[in-house]
Short mmCIF file of C-alpha atoms and ligand atoms in Angstrom, two decimals:
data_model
loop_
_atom_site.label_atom_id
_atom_site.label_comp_id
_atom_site.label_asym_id
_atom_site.label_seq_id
_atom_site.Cartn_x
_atom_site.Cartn_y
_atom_site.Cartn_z
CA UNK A 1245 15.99 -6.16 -201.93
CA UNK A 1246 19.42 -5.42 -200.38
CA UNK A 1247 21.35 -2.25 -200.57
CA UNK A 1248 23.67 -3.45 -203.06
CA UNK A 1249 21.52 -4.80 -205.30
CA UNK A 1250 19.53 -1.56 -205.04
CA UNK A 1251 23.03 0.59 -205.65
CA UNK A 1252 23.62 -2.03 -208.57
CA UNK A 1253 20.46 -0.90 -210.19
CA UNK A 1254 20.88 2.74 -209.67
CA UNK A 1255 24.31 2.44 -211.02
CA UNK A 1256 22.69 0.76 -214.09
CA UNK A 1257 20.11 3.11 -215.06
CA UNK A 1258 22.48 5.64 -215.27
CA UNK A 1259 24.90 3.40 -217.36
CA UNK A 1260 21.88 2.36 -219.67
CA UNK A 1261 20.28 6.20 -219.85
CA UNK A 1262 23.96 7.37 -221.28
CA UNK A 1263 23.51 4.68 -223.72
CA UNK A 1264 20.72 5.16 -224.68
CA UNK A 1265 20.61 8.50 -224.47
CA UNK A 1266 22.83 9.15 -228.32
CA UNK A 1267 20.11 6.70 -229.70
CA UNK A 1268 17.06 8.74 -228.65
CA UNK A 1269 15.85 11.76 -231.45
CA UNK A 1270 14.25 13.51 -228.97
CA UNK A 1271 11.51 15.80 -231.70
CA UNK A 1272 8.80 14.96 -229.20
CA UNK A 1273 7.23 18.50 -230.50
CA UNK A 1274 7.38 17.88 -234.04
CA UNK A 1275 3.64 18.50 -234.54
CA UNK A 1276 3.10 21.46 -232.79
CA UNK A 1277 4.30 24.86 -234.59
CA UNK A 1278 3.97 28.21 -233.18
CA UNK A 1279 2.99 30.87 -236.12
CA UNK A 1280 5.06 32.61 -236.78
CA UNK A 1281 4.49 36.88 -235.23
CA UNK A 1282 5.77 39.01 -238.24
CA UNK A 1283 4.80 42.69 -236.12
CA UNK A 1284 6.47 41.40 -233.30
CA UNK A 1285 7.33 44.34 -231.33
CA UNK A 1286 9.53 42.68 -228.02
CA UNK A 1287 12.76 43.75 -226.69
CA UNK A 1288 14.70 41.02 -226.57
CA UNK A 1289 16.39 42.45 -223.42
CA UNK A 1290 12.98 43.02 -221.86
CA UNK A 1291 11.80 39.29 -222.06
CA UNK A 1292 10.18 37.90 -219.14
CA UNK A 1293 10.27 34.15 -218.61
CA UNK A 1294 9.40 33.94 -215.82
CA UNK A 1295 6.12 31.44 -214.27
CA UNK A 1296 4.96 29.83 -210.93
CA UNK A 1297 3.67 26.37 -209.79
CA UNK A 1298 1.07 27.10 -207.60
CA UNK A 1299 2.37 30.25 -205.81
CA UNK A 1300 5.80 29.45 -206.45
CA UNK A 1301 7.38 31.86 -208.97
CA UNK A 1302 9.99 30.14 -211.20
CA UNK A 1303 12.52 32.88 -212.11
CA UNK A 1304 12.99 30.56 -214.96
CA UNK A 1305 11.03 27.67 -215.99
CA UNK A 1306 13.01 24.74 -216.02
CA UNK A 1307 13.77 21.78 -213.84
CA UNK A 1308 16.71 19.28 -213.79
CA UNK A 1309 14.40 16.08 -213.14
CA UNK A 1310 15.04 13.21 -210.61
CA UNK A 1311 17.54 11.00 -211.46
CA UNK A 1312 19.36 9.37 -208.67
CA UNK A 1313 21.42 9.70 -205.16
CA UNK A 1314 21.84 6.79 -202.65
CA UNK A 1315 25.52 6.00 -203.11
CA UNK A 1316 28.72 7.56 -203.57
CA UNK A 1317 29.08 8.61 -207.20
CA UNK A 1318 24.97 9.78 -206.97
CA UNK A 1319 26.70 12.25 -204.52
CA UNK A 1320 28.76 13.51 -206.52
CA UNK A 1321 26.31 14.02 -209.06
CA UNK A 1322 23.78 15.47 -207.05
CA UNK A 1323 26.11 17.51 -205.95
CA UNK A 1324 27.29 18.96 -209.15
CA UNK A 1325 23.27 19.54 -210.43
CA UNK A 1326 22.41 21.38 -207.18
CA UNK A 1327 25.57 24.06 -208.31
CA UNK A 1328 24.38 24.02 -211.65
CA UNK A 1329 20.31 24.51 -210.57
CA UNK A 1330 21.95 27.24 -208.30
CA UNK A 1331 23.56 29.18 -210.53
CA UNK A 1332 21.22 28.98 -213.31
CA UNK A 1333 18.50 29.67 -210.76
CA UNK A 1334 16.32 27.10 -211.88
CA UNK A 1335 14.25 24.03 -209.91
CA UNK A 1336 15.85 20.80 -209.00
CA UNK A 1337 14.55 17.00 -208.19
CA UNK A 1338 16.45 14.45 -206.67
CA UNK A 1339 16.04 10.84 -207.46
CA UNK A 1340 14.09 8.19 -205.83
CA UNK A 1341 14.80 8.89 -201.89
CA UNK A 1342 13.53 5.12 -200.78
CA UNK A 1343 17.30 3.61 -200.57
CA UNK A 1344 17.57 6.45 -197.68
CA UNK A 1345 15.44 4.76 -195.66
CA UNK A 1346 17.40 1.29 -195.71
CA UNK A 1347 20.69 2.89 -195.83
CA UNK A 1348 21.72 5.67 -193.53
CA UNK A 1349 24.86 6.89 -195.55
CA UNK A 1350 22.92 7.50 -198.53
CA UNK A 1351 21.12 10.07 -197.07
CA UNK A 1352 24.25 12.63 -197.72
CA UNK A 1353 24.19 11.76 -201.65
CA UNK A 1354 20.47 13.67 -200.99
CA UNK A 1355 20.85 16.50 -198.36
CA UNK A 1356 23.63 17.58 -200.36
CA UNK A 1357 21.02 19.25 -202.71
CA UNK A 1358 20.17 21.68 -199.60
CA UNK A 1359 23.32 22.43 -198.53
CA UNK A 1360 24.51 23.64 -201.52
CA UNK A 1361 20.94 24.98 -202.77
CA UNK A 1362 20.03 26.98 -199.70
CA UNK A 1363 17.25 29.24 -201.29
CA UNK A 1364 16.70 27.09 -204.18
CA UNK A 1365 13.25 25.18 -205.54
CA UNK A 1366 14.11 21.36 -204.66
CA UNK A 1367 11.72 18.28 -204.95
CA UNK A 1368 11.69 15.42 -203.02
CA UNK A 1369 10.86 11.79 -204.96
CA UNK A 1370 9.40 8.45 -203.97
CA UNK A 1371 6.96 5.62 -205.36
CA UNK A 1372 3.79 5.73 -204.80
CA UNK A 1373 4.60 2.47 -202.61
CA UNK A 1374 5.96 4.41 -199.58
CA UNK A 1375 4.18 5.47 -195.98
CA UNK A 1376 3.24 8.33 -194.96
CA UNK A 1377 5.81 8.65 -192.61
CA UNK A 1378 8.42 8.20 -195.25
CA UNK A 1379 7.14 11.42 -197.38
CA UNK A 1380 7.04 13.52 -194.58
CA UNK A 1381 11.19 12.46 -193.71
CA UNK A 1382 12.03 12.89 -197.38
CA UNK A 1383 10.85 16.23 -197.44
CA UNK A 1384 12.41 16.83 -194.45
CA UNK A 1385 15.97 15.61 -195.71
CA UNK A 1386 16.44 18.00 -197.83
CA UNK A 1387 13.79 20.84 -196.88
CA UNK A 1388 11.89 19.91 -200.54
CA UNK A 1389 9.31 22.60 -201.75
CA UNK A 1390 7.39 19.70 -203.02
CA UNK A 1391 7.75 16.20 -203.06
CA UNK A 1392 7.45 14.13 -206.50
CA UNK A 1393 5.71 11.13 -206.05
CA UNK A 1394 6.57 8.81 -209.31
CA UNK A 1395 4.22 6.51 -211.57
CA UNK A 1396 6.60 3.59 -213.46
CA UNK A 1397 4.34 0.50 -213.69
CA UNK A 1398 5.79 -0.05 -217.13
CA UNK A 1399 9.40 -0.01 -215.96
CA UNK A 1400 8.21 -2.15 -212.64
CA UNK A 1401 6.90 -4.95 -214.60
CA UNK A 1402 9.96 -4.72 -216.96
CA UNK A 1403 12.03 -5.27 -213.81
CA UNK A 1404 12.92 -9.07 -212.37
CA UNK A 1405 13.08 -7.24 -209.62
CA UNK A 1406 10.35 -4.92 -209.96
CA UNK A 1407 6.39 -4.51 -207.80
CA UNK A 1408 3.66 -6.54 -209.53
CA UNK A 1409 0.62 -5.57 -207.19
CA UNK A 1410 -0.52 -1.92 -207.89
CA UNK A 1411 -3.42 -2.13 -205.91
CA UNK A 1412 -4.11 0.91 -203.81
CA UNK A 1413 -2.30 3.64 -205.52
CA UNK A 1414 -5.02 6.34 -206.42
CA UNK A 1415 -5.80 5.92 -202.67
CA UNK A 1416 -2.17 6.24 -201.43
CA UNK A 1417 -1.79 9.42 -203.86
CA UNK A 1418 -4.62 11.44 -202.08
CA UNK A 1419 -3.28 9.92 -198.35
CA UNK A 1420 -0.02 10.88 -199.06
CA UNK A 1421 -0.68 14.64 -199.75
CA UNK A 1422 -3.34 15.09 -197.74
CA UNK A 1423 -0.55 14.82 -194.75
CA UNK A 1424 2.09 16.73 -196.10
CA UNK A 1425 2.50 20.00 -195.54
CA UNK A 1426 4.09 20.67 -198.92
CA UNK A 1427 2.19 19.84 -202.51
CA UNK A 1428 2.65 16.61 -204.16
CA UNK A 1429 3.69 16.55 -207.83
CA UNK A 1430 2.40 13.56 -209.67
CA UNK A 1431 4.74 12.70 -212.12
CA UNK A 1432 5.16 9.97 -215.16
CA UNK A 1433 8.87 8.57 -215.96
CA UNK A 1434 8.38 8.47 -219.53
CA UNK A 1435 5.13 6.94 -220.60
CA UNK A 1436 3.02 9.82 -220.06
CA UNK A 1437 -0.79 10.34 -218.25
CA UNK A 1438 -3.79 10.49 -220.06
CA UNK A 1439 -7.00 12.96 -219.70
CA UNK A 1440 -8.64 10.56 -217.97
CA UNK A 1441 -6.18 9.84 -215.24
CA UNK A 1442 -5.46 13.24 -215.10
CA UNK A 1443 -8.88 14.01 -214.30
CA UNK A 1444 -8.82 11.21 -211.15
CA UNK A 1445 -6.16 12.98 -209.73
CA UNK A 1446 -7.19 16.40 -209.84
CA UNK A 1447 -10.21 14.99 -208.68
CA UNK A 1448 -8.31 13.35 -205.22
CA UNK A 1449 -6.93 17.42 -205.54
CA UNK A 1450 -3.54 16.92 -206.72
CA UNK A 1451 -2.14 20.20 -208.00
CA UNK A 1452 0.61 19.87 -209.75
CA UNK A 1453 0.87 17.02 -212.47
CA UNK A 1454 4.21 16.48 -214.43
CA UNK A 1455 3.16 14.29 -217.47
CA UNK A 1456 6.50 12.45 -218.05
CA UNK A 1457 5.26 11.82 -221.68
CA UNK A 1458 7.24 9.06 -224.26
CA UNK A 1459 9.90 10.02 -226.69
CA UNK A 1460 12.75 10.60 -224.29
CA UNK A 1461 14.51 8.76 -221.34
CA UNK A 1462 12.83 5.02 -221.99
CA UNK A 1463 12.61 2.78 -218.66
CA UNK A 1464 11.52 -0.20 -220.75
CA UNK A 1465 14.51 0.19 -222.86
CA UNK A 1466 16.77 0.52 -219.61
CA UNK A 1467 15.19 -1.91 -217.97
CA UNK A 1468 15.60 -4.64 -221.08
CA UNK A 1469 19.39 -3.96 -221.30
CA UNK A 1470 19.80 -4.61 -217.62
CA UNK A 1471 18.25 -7.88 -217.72
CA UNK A 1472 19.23 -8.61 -221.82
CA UNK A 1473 16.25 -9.55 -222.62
CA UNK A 1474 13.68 -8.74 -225.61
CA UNK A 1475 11.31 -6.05 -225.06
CA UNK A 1476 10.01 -6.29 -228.26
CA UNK A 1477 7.03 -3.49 -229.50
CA UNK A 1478 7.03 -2.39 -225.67
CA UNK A 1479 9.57 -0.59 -226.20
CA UNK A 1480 7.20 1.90 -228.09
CA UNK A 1481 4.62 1.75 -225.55
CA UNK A 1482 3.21 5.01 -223.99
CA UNK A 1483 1.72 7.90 -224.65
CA UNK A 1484 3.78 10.94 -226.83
CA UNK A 1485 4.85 14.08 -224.59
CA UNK A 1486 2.75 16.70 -226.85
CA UNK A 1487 -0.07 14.61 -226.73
CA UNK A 1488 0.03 13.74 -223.28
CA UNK A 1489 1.11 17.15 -222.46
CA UNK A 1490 -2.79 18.40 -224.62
CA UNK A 1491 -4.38 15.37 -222.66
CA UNK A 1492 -3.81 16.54 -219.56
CA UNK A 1493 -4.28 20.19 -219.84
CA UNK A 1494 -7.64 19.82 -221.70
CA UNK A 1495 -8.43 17.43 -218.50
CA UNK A 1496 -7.37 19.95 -215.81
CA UNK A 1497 -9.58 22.97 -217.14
CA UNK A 1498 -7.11 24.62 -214.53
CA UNK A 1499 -7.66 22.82 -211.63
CA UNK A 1500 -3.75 22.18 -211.50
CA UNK A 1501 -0.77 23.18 -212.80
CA UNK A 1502 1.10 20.79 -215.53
CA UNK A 1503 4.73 20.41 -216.18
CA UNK A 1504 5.86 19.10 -219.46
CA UNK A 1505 8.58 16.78 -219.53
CA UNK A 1506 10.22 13.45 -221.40
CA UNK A 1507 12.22 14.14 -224.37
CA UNK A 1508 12.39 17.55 -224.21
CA UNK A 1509 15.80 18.70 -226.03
CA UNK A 1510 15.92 22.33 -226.51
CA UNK A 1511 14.44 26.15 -225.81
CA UNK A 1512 12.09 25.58 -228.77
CA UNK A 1513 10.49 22.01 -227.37
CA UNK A 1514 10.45 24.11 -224.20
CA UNK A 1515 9.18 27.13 -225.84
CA UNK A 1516 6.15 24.32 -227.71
CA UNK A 1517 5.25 23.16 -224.20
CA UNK A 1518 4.63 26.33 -222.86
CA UNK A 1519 2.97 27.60 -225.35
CA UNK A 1520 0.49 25.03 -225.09
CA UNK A 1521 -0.12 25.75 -221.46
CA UNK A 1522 2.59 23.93 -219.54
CA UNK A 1523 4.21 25.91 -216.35
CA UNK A 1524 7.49 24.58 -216.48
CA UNK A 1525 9.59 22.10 -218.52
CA UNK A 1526 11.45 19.05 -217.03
CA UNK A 1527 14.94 17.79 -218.33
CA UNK A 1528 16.64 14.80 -217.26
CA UNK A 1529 18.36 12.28 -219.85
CA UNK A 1530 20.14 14.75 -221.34
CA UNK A 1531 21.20 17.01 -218.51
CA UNK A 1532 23.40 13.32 -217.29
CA UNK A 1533 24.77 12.87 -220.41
CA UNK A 1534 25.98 15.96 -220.66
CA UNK A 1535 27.27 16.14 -217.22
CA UNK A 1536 29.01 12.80 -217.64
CA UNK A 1537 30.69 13.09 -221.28
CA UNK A 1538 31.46 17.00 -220.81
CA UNK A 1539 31.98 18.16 -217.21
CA UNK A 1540 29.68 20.63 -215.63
CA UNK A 1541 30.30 23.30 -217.70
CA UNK A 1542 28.52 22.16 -220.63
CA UNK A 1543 25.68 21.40 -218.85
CA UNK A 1544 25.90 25.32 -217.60
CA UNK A 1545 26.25 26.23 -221.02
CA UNK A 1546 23.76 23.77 -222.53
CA UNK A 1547 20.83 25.42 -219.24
CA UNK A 1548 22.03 29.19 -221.28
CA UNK A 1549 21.29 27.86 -224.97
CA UNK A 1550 18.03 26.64 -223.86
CA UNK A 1551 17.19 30.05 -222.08
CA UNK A 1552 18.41 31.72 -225.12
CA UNK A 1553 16.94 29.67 -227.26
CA UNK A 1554 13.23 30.27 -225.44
CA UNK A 1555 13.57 33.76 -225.82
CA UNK A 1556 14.21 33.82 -228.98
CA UNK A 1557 10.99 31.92 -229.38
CA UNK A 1558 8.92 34.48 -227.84
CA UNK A 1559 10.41 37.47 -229.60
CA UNK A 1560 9.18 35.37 -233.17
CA UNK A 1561 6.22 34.95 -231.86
CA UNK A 1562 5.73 38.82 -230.79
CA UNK A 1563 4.86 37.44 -227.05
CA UNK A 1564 6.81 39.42 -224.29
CA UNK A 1565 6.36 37.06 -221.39
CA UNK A 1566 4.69 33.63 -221.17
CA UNK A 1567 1.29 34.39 -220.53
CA UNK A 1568 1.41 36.01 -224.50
CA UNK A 1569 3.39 32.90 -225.75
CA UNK A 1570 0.85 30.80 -224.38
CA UNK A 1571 -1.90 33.07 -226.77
CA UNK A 1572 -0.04 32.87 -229.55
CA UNK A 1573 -1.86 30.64 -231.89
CA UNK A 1574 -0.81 26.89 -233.01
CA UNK A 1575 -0.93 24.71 -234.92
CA UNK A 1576 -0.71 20.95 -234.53
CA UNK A 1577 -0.27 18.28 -237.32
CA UNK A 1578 0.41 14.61 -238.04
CA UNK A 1579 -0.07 11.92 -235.40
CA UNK A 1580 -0.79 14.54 -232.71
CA UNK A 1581 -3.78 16.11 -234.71
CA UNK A 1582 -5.00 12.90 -235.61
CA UNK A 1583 -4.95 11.66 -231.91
CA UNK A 1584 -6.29 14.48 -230.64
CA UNK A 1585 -9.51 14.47 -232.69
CA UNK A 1586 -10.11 10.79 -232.64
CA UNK A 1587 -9.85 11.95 -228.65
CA UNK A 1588 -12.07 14.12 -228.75
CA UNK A 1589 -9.55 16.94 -227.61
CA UNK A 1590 -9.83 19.33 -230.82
C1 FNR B 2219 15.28 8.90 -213.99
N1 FNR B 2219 13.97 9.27 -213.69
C2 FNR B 2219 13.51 9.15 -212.41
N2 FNR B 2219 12.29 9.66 -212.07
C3 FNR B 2219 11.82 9.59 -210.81
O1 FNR B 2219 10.74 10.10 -210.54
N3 FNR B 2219 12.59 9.01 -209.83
C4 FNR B 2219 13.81 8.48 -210.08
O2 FNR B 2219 14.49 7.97 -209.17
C5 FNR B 2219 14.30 8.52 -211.42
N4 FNR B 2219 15.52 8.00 -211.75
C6 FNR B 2219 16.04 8.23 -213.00
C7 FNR B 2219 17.36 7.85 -213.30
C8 FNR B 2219 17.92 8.16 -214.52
C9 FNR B 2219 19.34 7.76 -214.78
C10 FNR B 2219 17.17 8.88 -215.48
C11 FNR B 2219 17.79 9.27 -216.80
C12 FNR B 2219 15.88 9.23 -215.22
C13 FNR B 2219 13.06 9.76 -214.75
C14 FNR B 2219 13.22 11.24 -215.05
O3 FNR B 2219 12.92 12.03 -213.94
C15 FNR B 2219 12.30 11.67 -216.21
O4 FNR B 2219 10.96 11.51 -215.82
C16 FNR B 2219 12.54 10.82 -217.45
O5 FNR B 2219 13.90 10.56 -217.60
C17 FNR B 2219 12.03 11.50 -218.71
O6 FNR B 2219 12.70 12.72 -218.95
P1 FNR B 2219 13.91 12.85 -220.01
O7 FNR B 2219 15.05 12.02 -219.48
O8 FNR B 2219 13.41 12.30 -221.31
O9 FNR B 2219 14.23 14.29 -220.04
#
C-alpha cells in the first residue's frame, strides 16, 4: 500500500473514532460491583495507587493507548499526549510504528514521544506481521520500555485493504520477544482475548497481556464507515472487557501481568478492573476526543478526575493501596455472571 493511502487511513480512523466515539456508552463494568467497606478506616491523603508491570512501578496506573503518528497532524498529537503522560506521570503508547519504516519523515510524528518524555514509561506498537528487525528499530525510535505488538483480525478482514492470511502469528509472537531486549505486551484493539488464548501465550512466555476487550473504541464500526458498507451483527462481535478482563486472569494463574482496557470511561471502571486483578488500565477513544473537541487541558483535567475518582473508590471500599482493593470482595451479575459460569470461570 502507498504512503498516502496509508496516511489516508490513519487520518480516517481518527475521523471515524471521534464519531463514533459520542455514540459509544462505554458501562463496560456494569456487572461487577465492589461492596461497599462501611469501617473503612483510609486517609484519603495517604492513598497509594501506585502498581508495576513486571518490575516496572507505575506511579499511577494508567496508560494513554496507541493511537496513531506517521504524518503531520499524528505529530502534533503525539506530541501533545507525551506532555500530558508527562505531567500526569502516567504510561504512554504510540500508534502503529509500520508507516516508519516506508516513510522516513514519519518517524518524527514517533520520536517525539521521547523527546518530550525523557524519563517516562513509553510503548512501542506494531502487527504481529512485522520482522524481527523491525521491533528491535521501533523500540529503538523512541527508547520504548516495551513494545505492544497488536491483534486486529476483525478490523483486517473489515478492511478492503486489510491482511487475509494469519498464518504464523502465535509463532511470530514468541520470535519476536524472544529477540528483544525489552518485554512484549500482547494487546487486543477492541475485541478482547479469551482464557484459552491467553493461556497459548503465556505458554510461548509472554508477560504482559493487555486484553483490549469490546464495548469501547469499535474497529469494525470504523472500518464500515470508511468503506460505507454494512457491517451488520459484526458490529457486536467480540468478547466484553470485564469478561475478557476475568478470562484472562483466571487463565494466567499469575504467570503474567494483565492490563485492562477498551471502553474504559472513568476512575470507577478503572477502580472495577483493578479490583479484579488488572495492573493497569488503558484509555484511548476517549483521551482523542477529548484532546480534539477540548484542547489539552481537558484531557489534563479529565487524567485528575479519573485519579480522583479511583481514590475515592478505594477509600469506600476501606482498601489503602491496590493490593487491598484487589481483596475487597465482588460481586458480578447479569451477562458477566452468566458467562462466566457457563465458562467455567466461577
Ligand atoms: C487505535 N488503537 C490502536 N491500537 C494499536 O495497537 N495500534 C494502533 O495503531 C491503534 N490505532 C488506533 C487509532 C485510533 C484513532 C484509536 C481510537 C485507537 C486501539 C487502541 O489502542 C485501543 O486498543 C482501543 O481503542 C480500545 O480502547 P478504547 O478506545 O475503547 O479506550
Amino acid at each position: 500500500m502507498s504512503v498516502r493511502k496509508r496516511i489516508k487511513r490513519k487520518k480516517e480512523h481518527i475521523l471515524y473514532s471521534l464519531i463514533l466515539e459520542n455514540q459509544i456508552k462505554r458501562d463496560v463494568f456494569k456487572d461487577i460491583t465492589i461492596i461497599h467497606n462501611c469501617l473503612s478506616e483510609v486517609s484519603f491523603e495517604n492513598l497509594d495507587i501506585s502498581s508495576s508491570l513486571l518490575s516496572t512501578k507505575l506511579d499511577i496506573p494508567l496508560i494513554i493507548n496507541a493511537m496513531t503518528g506517521g504524518f503531520e497532524e499524528s505529530y502534533y498529537i503525539n506530541k501533545a499526549l507525551a506532555e500530558v503522560a508527562k505531567e500526569k506521570n502516567i504510561a504512554l503508547a504510540v500508534g502503529s510504528q509500520k508507516i516508519a519504516f516506508k516513510y522516513k519523515n514519519a518517524r518524527q510524528s514517533f520520536e517525539v514521544v521521547r523527546k518530550i518524555y525523557k524519563e517516562g514509561i513509553i510503548f512501542a506498537n506494531l502487527g504481529t506481521d512485522c520482522t524481527i528487525e523491525q521491533a528491535k528499530k521501533a523500540v529503538d525510535m523512541i527508547g520504548a520500555n516495551a513494545l505492544q505488538l497488536h491483534l486486529n483480525v476483525p478490523q483486517e478482514l473489515f478492511m478492503k485493504e486489510g491482511r487475509r492470511d494469519f498464518r504464523g502469528t502465535l509463532q511470530k509472537i514468541q520470535e519476536i520477544a524472544a529477540n528483544l531486549d525489552v518485554p512484549v505486551i500482547v494487546k487486543e484493539v477492541g475485541f478482547g482475548i479469551a482464557m484459552e488464548e491467553a493461556k497459548k501465550l503465556v505458554n510461548l512466555g509472554i508477560k504482559i497481556i493487555d486484553i483490549g476487550g469490546y464495548g469501547g473504541t469499535n474497529f469494525i464500526k470504523i472500518e464500515g464507515m470508511r468503506r460505507n458498507i454494512r457491517t451488520f451483527k459484526f458490529a457486536k462481535w467480540g468478547i466484553p472487557t470485564a469478561i475478557s478482563l476475568i478470562e484472562v486472569l483466571s487463565a494466567v494463574e499469575g504467570k503474567a501481568d494483565v492490563i485492562a482496557s477498551g471502553g474504559i470511561k472513568d476512575g470507577l471502571d478503572v477502580a472495577k478492573a483493578l479490583a479484579l486483578g488488572a495492573k493497569a488500565c488503558g484509555i484511548a477513544g476517549p483521551i482523542l476526543y477529548k484532546l480534539y473537541k477540548h484542547g489539552k487541558k481537558s484531557v489534563l483535567k479529565y487524567i485528575d478526575d479519573i485519579i480522583y475518582e479511583l481514590k475515592l473508590t478505594l477509600a469506600m471500599a476501606g482498601a489503602n493501596n491496590l493490593k487491598e482493593l484487589s481483596e475487597r470482595p465482588i460481586y458480578i451479575g447479569g451477562n458477566t455472571n452468566k458467562w462466566l459460569k457457563f465458562r467455567g470461570i466461577y
